[in-house]
Tab-separated table of C-alpha atoms in Angstrom:
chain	number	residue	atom	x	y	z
Z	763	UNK	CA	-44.500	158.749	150.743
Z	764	UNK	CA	-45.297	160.058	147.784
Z	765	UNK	CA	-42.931	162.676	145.428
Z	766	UNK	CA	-45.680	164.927	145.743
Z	767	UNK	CA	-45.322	165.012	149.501
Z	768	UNK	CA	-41.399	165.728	149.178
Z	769	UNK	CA	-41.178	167.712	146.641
Z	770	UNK	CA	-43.726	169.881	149.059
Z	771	UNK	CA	-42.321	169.549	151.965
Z	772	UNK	CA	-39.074	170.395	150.276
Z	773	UNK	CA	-40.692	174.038	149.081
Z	774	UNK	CA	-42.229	174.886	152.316
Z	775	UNK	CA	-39.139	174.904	154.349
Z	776	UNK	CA	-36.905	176.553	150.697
Z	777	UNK	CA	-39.694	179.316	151.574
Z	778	UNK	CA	-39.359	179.247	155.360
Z	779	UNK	CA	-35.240	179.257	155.848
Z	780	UNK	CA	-35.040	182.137	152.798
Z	781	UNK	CA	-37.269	184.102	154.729
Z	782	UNK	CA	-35.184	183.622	158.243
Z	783	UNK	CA	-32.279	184.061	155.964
Z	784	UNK	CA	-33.022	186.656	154.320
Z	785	UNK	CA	-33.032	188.865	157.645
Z	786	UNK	CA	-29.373	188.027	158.199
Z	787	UNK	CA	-28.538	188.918	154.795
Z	788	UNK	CA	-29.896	191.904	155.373
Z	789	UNK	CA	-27.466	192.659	158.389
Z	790	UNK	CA	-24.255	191.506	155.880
Z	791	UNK	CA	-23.930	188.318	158.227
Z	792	UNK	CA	-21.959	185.698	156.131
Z	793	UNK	CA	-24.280	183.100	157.224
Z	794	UNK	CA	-27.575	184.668	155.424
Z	795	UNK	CA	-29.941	183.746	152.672
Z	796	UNK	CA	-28.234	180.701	150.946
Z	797	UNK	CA	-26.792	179.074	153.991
Z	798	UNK	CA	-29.701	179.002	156.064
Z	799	UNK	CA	-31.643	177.561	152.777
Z	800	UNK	CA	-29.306	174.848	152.774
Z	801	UNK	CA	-29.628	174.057	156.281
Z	802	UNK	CA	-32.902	173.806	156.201
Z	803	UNK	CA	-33.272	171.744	153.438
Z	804	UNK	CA	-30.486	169.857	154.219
Z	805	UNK	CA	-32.187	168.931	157.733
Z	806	UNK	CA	-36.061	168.481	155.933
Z	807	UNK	CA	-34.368	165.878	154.021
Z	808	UNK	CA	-32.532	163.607	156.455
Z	809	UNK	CA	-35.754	163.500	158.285
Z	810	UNK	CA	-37.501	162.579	155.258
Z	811	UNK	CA	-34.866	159.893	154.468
Z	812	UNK	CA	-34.965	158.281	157.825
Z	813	UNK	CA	-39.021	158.052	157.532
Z	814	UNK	CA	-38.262	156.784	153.929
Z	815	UNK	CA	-35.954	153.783	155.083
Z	816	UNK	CA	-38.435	153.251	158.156
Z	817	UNK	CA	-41.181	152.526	155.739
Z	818	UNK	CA	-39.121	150.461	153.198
Z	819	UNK	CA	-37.278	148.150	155.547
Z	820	UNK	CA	-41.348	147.315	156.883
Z	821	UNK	CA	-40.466	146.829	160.085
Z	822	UNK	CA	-38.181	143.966	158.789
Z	823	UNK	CA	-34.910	145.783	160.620
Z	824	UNK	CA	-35.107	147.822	163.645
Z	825	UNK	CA	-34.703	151.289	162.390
Z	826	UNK	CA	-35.394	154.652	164.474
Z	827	UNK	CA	-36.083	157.449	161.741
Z	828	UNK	CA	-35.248	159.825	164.713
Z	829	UNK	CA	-31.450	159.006	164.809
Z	830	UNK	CA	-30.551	160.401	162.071
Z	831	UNK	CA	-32.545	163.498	162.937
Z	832	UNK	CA	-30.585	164.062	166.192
Z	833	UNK	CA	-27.247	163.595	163.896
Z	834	UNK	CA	-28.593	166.881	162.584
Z	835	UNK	CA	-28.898	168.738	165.458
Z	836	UNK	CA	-25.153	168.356	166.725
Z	837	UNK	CA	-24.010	168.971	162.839
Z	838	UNK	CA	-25.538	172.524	162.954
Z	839	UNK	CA	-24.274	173.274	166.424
Z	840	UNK	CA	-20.758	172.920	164.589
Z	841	UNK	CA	-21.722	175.130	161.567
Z	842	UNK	CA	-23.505	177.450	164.628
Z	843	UNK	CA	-19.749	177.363	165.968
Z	844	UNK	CA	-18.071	178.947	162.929
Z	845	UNK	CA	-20.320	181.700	162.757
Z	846	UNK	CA	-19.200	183.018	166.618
Z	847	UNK	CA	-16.978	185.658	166.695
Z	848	UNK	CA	-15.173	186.789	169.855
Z	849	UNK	CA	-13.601	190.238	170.003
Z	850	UNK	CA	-11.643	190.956	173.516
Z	851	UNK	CA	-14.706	191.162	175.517
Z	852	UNK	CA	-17.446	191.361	172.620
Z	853	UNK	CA	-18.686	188.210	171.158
Z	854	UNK	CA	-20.683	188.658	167.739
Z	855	UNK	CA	-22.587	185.793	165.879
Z	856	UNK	CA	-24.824	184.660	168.069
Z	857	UNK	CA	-27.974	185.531	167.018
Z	858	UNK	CA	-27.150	183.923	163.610
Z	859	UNK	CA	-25.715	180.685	165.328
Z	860	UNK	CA	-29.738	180.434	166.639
Z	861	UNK	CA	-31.419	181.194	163.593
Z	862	UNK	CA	-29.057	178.501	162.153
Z	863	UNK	CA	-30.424	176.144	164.851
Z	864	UNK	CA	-33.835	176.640	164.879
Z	865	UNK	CA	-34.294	176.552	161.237
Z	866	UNK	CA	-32.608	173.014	161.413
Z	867	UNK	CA	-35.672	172.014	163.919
Z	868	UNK	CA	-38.180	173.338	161.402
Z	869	UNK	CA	-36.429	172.007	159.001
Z	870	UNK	CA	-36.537	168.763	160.710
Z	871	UNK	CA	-40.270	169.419	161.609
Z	872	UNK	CA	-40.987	169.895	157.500
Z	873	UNK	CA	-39.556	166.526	157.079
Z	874	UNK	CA	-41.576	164.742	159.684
Z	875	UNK	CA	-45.055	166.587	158.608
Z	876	UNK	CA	-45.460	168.396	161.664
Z	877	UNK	CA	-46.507	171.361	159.184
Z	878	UNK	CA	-48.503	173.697	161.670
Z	879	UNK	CA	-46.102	173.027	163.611
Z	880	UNK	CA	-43.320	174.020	161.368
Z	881	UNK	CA	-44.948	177.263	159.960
Z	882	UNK	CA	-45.862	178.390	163.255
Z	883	UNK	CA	-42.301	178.122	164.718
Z	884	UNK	CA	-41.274	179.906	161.889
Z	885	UNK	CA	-43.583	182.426	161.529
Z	886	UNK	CA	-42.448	183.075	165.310
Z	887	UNK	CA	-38.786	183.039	164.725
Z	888	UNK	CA	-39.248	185.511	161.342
Z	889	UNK	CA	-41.388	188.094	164.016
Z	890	UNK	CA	-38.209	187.982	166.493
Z	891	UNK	CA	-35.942	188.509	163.628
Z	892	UNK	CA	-37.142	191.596	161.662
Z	893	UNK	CA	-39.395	192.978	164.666
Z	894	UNK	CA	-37.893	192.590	168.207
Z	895	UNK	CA	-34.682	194.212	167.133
Z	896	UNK	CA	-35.942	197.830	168.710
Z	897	UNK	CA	-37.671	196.310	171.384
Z	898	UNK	CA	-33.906	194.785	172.814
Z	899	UNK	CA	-32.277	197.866	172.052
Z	900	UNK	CA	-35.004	199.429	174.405
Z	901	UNK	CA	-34.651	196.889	176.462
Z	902	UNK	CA	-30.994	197.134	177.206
Z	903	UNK	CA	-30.358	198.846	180.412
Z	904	UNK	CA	-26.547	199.117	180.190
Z	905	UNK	CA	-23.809	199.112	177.651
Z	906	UNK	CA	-20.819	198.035	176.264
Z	907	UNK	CA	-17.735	200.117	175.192
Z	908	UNK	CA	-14.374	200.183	174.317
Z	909	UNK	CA	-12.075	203.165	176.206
Z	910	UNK	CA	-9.221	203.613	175.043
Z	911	UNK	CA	-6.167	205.777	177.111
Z	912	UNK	CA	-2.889	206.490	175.858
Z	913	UNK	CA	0.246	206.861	178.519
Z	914	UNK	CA	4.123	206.103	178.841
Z	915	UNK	CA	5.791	203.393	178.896
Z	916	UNK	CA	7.580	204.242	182.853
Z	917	UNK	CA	4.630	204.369	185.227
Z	918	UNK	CA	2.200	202.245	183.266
Z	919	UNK	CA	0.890	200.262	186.374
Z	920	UNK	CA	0.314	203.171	188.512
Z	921	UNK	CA	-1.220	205.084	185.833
Z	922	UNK	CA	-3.653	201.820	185.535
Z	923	UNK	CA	-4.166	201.811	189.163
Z	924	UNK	CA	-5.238	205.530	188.852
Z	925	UNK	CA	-7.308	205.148	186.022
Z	926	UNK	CA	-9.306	201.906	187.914
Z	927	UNK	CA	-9.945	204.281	190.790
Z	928	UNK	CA	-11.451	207.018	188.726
Z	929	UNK	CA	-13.674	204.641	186.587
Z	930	UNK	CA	-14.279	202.922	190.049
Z	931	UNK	CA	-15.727	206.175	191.892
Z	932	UNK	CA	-18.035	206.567	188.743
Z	933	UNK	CA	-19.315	202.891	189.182
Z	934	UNK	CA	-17.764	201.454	185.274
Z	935	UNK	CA	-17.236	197.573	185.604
Z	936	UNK	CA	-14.336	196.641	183.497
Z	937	UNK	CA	-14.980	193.815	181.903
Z	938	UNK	CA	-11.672	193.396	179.566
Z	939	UNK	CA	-8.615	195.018	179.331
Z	940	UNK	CA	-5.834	194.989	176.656
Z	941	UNK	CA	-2.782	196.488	176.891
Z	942	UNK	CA	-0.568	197.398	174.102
Z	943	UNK	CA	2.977	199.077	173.612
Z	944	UNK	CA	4.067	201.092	170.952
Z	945	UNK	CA	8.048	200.855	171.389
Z	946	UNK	CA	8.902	203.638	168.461
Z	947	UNK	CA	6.633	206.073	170.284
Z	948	UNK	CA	7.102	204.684	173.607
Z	949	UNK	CA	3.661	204.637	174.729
Z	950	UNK	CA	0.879	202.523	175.626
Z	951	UNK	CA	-2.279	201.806	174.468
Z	952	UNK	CA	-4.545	200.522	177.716
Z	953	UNK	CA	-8.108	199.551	175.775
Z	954	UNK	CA	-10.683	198.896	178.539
Z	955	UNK	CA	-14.067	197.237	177.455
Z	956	UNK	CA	-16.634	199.090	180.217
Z	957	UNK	CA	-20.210	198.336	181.125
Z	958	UNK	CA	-22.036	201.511	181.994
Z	959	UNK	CA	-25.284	202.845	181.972
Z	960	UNK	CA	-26.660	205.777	179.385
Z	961	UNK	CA	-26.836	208.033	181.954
Z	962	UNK	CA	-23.794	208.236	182.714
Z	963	UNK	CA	-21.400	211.091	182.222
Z	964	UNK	CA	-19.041	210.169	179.511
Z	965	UNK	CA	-17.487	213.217	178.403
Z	966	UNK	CA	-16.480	214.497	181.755
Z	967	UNK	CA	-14.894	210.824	182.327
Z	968	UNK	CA	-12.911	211.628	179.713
Z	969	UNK	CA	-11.918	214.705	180.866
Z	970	UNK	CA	-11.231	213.539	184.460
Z	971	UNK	CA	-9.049	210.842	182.500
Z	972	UNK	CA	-7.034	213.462	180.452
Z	973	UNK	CA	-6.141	215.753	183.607
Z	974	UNK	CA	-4.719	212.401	185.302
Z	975	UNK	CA	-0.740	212.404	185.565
Z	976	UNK	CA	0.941	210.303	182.986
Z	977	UNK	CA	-2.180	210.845	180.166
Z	978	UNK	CA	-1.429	210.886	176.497
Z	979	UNK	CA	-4.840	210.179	175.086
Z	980	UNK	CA	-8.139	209.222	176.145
Z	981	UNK	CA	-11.190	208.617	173.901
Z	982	UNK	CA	-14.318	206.507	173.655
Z	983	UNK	CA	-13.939	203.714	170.539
């Protein structure tokens, strides 16, 4: 293989993973631009160096090139890892974690000259980056919110058990709930992570909430 041929296929996926990158950066994720340059790179190379020792040992020693490719794979899924973040019942990260992935398999795809291949998949993954990001907000037939109710200390679990009845007549799924105790102040601060639908009321929940016995506070977050 020539240097022509790497120093080319080295370019083409520089251009490729700054593009995908680029996007995240965009959104202030700390895995953006740079990162997912390096990754990329980083993955068009071992494939390159496994097809370079594949040619140069001849056939002499049994070598698969694609071993070291598949090291790749599970290295990224660690560096996908680090970028996950989970907050009580929201989990943020993900969609970087992919981008991470996939542009370690074009990367890998550089490296092996599958180059439609390669351009295509990323041309693909840069449209579902910069353009499908209204089109799953329209998408999204529910939500996710934190609500957040302040009450005493005395009573606290048949305050709860009211306030799971109320959100339970208006059909709001809890899906997390933290509970936390101010002992200066001597209340507590129940913070519910809901799943409801736009059309729902929100305001009046609130109100409901605040004419409950034993309400401080209550407020969407």
């Amino acid at each position: 293989m020539s240097d022509l041929v790497v120093l080319q296929r080295l370019l083409l996926i520089t251009v490729i993973a700054g593009a995908i990158g680029y996007e995240r950066e965009r959104h202030g994720r700390a895995a953006g631009f740079r990162t997912h340059i390096l990754v990329g790179v980083g993955a068009c190379l071992v494939m390159l160096t496994g097809m370079h020792l594949a040619e140069t040992l001849g056939g002499r020693v049994p070598f698969d090139p694609t071993r070291m490719a598949a090291q790749v794979i599970s290295g990224i899924g660690f560096l996908g890892a680090g970028t996950i973040l989970r907050f009580r019942a929201s989990v943020r990260g993900l969609t970087t974690a992919a981008s991470l992935w996939a542009v370690g398999g074009v990367g890998l795809a550089v490296g092996a000259g599958f180059l439609h291949g390669a351009v295509l998949a990323g041309l693909i993954v840069m449209v579902v980056m910069f353009g499908f990001t209204r089109l799953e907000r329209a998408m999204r037939r529910d939500w996710y919110q934190l609500l957040v109710i302040e009450t005493g200390a005395a009573g606290t679990a048949r305050h709860l058990a009211r306030v799971r009845a109320l959100l339970a007549e208006h059909d709001i799924e809890i899906r997390d709930l933290d509970i936390r105790e101010d002992e200066p102040s001597g209340r507590v601060r129940l913070e519910f992570q809901v799943k409801l639908l736009p059309d729902q009321p929100r305001d009046e929940i609130v109100s409901q909430l605040l004419r409950l016995e034993g309400t401080m506070g209550a407020y969407w977050a």
